[in-house]
PDB file of N, CA, C and O in Angstrom:
ATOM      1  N   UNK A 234    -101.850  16.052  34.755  1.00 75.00           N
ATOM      2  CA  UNK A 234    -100.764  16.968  35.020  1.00 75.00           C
ATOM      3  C   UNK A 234    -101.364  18.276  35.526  1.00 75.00           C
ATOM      4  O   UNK A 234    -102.211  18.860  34.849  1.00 75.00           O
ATOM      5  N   UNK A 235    -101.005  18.683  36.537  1.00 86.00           N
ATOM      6  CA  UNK A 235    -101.428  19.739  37.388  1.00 86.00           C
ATOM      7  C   UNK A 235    -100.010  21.147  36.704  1.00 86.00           C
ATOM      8  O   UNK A 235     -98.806  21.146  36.963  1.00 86.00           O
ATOM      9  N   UNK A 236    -100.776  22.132  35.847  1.00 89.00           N
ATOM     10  CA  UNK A 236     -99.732  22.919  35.033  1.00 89.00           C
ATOM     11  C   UNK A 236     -99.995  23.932  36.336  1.00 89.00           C
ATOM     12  O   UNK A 236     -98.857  24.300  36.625  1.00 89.00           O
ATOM     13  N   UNK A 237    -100.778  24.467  37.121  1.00 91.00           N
ATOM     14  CA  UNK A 237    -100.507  25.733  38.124  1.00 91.00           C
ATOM     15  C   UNK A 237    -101.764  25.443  39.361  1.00 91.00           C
ATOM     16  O   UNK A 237    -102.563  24.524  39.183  1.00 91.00           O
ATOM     17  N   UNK A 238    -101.833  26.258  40.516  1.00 93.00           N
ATOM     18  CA  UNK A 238    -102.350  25.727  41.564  1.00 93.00           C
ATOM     19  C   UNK A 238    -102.899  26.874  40.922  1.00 93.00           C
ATOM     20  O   UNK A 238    -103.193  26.299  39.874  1.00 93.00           O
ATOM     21  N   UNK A 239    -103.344  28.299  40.695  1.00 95.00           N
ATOM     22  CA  UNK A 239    -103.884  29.318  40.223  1.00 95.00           C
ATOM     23  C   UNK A 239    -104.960  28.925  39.144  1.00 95.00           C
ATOM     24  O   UNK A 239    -104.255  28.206  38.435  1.00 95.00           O
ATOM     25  N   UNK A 240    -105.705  28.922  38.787  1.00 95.00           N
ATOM     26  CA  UNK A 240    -106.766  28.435  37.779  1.00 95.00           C
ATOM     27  C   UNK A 240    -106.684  29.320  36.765  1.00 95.00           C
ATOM     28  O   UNK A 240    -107.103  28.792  35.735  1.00 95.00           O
ATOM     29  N   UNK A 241    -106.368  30.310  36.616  1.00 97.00           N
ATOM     30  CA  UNK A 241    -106.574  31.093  35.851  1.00 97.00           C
ATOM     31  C   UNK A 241    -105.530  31.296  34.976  1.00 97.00           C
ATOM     32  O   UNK A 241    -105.543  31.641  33.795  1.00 97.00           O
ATOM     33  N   UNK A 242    -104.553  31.014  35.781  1.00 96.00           N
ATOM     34  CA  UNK A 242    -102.994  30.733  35.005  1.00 96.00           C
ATOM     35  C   UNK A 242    -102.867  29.406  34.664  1.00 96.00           C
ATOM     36  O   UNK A 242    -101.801  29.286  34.060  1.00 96.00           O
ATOM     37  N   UNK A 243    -103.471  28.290  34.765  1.00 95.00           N
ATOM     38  CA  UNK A 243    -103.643  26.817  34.142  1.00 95.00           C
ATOM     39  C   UNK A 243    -104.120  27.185  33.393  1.00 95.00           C
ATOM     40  O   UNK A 243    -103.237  27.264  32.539  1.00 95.00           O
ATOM     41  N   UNK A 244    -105.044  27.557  32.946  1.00 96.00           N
ATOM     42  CA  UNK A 244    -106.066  27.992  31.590  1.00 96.00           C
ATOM     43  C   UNK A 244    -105.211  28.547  30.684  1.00 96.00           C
ATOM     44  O   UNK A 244    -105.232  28.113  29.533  1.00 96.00           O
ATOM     45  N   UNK A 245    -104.089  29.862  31.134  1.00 97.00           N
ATOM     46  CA  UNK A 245    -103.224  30.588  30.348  1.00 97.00           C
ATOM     47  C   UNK A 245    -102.584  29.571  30.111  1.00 97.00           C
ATOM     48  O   UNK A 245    -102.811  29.116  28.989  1.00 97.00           O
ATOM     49  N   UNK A 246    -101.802  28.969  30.766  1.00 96.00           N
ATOM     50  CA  UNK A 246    -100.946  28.333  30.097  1.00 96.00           C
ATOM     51  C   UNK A 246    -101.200  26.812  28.892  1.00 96.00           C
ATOM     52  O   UNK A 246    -100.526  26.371  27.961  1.00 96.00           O
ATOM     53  N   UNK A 247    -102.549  26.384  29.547  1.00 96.00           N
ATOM     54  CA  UNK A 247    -103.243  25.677  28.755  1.00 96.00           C
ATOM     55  C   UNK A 247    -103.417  26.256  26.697  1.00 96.00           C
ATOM     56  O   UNK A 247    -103.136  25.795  25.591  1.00 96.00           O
ATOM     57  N   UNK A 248    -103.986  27.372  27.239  1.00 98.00           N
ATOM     58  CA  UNK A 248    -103.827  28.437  25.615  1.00 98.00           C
ATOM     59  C   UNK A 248    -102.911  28.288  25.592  1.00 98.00           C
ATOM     60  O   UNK A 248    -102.866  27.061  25.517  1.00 98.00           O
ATOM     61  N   UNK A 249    -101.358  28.829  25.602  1.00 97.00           N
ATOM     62  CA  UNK A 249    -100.144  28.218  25.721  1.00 97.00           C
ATOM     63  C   UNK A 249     -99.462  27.308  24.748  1.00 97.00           C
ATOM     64  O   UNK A 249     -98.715  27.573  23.807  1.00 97.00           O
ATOM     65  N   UNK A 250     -99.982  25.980  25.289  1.00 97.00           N
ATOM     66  CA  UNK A 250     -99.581  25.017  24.762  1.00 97.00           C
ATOM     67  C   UNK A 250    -100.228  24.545  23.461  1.00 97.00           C
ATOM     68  O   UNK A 250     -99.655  23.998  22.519  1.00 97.00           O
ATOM     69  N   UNK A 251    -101.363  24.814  23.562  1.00 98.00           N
ATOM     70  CA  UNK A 251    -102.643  24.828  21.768  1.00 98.00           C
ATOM     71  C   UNK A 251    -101.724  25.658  21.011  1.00 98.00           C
ATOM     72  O   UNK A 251    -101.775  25.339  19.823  1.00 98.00           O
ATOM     73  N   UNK A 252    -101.166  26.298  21.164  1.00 98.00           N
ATOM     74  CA  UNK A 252    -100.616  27.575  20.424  1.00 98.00           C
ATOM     75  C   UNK A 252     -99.372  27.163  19.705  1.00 98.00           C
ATOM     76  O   UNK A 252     -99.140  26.909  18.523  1.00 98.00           O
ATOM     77  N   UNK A 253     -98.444  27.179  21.089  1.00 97.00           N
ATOM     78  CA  UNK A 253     -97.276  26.402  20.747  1.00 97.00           C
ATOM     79  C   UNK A 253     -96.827  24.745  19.727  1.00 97.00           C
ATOM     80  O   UNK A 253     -95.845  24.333  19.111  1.00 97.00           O
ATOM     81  N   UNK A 254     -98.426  24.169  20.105  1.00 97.00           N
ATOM     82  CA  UNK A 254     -98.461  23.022  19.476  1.00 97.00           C
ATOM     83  C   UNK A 254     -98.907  23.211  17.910  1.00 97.00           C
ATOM     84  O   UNK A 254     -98.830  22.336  17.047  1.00 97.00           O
ATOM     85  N   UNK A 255     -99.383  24.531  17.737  1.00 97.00           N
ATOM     86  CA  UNK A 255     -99.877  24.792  16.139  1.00 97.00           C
ATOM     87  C   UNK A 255     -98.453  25.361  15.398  1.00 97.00           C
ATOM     88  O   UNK A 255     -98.111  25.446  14.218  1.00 97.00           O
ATOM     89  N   UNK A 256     -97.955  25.624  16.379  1.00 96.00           N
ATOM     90  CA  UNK A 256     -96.198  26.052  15.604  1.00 96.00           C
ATOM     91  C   UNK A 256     -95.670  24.787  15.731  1.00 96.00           C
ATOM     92  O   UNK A 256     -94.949  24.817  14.734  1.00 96.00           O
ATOM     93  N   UNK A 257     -95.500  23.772  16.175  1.00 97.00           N
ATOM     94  CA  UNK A 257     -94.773  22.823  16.014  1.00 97.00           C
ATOM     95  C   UNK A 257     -95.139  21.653  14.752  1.00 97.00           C
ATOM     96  O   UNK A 257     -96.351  21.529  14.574  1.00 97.00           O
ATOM     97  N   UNK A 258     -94.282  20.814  13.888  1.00 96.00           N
ATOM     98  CA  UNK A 258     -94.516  20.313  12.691  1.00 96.00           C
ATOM     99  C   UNK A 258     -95.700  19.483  12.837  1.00 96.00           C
ATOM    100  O   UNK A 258     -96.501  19.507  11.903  1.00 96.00           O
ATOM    101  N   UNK A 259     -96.004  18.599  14.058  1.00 95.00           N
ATOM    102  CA  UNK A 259     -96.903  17.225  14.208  1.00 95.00           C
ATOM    103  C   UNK A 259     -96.487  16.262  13.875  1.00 95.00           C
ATOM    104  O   UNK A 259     -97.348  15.427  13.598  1.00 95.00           O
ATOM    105  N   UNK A 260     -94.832  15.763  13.687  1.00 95.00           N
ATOM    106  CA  UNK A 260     -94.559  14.810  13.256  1.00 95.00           C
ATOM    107  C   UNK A 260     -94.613  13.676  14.437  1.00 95.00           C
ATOM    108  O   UNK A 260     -94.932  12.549  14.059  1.00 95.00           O
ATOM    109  N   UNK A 261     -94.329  13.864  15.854  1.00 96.00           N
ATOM    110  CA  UNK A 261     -94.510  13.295  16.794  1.00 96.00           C
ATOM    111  C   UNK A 261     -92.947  12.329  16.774  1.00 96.00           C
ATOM    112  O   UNK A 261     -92.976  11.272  17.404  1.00 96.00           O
ATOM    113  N   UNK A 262     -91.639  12.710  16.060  1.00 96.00           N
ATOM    114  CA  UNK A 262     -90.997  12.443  15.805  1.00 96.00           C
ATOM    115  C   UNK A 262     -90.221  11.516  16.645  1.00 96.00           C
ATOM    116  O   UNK A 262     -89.713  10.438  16.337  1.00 96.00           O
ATOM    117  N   UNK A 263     -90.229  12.240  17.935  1.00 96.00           N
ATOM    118  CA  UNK A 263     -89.440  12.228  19.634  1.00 96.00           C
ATOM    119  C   UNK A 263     -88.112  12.798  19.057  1.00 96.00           C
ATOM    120  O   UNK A 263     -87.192  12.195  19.611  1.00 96.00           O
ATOM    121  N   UNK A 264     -87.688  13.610  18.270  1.00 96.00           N
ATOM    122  CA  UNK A 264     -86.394  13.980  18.062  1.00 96.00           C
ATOM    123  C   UNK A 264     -86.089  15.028  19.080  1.00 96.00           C
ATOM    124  O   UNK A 264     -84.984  15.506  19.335  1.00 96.00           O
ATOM    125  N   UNK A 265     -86.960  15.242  19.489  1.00 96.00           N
ATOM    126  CA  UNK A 265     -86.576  16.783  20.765  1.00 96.00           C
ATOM    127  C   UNK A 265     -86.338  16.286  21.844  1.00 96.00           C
ATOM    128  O   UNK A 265     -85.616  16.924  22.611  1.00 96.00           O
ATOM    129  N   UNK A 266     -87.010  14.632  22.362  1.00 96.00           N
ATOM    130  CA  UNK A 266     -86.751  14.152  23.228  1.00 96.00           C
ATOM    131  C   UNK A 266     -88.223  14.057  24.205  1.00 96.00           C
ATOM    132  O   UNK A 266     -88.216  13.519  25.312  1.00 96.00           O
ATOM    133  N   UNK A 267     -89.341  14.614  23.648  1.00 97.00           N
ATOM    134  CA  UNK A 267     -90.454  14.502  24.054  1.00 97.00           C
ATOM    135  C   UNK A 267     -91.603  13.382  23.365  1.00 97.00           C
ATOM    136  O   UNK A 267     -92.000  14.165  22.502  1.00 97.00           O
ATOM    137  N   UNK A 268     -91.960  12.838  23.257  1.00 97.00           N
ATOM    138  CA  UNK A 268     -92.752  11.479  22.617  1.00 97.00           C
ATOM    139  C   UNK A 268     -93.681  12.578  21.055  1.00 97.00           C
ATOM    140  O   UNK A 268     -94.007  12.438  19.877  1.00 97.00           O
ATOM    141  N   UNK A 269     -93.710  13.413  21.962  1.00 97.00           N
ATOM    142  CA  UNK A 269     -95.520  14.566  20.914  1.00 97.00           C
ATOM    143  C   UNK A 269     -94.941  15.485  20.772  1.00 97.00           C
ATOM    144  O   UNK A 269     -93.903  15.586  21.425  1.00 97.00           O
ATOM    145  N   UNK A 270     -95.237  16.320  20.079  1.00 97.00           N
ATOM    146  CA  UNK A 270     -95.107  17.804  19.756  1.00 97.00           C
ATOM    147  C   UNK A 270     -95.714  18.271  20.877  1.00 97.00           C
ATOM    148  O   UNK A 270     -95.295  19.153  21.626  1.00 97.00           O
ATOM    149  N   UNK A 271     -97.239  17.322  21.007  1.00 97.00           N
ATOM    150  CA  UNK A 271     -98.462  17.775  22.127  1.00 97.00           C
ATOM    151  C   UNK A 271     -97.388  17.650  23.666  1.00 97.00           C
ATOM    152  O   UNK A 271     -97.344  18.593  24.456  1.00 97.00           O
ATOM    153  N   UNK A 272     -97.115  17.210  23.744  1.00 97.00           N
ATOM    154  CA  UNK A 272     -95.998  16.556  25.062  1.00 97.00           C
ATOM    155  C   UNK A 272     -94.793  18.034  25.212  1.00 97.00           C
ATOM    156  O   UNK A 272     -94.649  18.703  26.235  1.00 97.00           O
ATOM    157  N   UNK A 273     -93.952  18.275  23.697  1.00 98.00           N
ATOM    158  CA  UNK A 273     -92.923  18.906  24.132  1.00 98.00           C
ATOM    159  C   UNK A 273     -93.697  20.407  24.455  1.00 98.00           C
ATOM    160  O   UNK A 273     -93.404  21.048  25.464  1.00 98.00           O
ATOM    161  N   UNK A 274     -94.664  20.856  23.525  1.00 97.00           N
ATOM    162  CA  UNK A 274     -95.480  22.107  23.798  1.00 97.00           C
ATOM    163  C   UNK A 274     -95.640  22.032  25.203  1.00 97.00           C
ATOM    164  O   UNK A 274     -95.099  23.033  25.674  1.00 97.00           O
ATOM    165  N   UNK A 275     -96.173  21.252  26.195  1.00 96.00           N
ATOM    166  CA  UNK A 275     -96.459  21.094  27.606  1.00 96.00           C
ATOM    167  C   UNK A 275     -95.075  21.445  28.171  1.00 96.00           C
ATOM    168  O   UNK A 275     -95.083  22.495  28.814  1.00 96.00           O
ATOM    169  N   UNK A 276     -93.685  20.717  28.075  1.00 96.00           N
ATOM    170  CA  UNK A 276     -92.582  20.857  28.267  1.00 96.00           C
ATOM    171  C   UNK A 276     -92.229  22.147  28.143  1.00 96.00           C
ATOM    172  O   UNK A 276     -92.003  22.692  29.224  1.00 96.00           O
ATOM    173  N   UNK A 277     -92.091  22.898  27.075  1.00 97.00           N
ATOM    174  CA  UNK A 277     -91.714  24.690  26.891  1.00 97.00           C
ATOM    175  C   UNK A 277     -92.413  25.228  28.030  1.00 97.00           C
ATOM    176  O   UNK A 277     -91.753  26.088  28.614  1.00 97.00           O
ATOM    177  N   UNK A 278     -94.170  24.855  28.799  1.00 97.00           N
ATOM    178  CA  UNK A 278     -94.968  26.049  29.150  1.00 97.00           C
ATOM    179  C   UNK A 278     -94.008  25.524  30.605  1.00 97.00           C
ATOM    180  O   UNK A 278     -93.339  26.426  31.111  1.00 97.00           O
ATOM    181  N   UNK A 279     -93.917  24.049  31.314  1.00 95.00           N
ATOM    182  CA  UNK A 279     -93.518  24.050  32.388  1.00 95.00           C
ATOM    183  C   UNK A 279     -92.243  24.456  32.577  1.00 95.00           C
ATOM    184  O   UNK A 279     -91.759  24.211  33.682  1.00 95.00           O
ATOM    185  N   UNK A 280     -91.469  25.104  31.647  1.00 95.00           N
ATOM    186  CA  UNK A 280     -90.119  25.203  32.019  1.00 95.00           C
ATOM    187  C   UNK A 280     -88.940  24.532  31.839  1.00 95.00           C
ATOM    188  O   UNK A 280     -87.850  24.861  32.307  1.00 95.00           O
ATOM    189  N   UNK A 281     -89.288  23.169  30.845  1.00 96.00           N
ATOM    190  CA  UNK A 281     -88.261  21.584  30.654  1.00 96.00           C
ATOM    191  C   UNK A 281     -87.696  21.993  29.101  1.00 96.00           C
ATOM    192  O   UNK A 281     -86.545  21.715  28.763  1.00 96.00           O
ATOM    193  N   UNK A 282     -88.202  22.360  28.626  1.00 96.00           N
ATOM    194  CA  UNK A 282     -88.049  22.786  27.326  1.00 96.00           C
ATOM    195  C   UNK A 282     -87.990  23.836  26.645  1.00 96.00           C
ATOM    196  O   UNK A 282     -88.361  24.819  27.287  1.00 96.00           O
ATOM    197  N   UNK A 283     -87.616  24.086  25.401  1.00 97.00           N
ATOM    198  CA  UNK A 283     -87.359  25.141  24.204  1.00 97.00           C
ATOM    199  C   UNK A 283     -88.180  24.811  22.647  1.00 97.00           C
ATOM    200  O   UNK A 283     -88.176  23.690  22.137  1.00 97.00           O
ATOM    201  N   UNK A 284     -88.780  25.872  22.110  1.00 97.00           N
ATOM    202  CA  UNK A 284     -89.078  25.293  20.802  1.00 97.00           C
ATOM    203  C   UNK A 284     -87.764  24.964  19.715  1.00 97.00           C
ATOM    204  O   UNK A 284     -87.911  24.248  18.724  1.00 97.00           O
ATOM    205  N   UNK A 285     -86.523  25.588  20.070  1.00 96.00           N
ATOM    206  CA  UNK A 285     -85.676  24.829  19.375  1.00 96.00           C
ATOM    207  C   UNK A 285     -85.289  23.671  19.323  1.00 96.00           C
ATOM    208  O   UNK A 285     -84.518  23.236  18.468  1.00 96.00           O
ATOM    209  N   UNK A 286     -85.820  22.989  20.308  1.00 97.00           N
ATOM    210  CA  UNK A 286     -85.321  21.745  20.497  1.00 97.00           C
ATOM    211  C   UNK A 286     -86.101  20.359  19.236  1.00 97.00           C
ATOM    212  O   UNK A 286     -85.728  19.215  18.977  1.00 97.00           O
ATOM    213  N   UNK A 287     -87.034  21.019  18.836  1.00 97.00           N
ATOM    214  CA  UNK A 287     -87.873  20.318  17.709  1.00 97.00           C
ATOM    215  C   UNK A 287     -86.906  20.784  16.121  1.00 97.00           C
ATOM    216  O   UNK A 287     -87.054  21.873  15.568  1.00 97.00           O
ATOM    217  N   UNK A 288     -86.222  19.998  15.763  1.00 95.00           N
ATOM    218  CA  UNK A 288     -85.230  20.096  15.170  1.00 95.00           C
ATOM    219  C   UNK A 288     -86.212  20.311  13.413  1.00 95.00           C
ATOM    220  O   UNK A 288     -85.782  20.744  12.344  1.00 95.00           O
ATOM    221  N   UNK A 289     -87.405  19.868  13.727  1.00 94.00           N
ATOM    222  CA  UNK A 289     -87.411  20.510  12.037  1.00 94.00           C
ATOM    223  C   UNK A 289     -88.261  21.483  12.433  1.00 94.00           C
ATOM    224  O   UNK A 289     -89.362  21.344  11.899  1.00 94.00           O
ATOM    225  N   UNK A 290     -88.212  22.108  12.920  1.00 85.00           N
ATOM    226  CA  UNK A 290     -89.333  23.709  12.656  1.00 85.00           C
ATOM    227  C   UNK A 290     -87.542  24.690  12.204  1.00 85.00           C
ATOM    228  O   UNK A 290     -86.405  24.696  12.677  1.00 85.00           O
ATOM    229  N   UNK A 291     -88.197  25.311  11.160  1.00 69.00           N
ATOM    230  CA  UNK A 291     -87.894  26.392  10.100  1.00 69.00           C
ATOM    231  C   UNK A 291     -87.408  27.272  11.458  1.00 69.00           C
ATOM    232  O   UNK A 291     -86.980  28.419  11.329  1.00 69.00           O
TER     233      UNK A 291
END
């Protein structure tokens, strides 16, 4: 998956998603509609998604 043609902003957004994925539970549930937490975190940075959409984070 190609996240930006900019390298430097792939990297950002790469941090990004490590980040986002340490806030998310790890249940890998698919209740958000993404297979991974690792998957929907990618989803929020490209724009497809919300962290609300992971229905058990607090």
């Amino acid at each position: 998956m190609k996240l930006d043609e900019n390298i430097v902003e792939a990297i950002r957004k790469i941090e990004e998603i490590k980040k986002l994925t340490n806030l998310l539970p790890g249940l890998d549930c698919g209740s958000c509609g993404a297979p991974s937490c690792r998957a929907l975190a990618e989803d929020i940075v490209r724009g497809y998604g919300k962290i609300e959409d992971c229905i058990f984070r607090d």
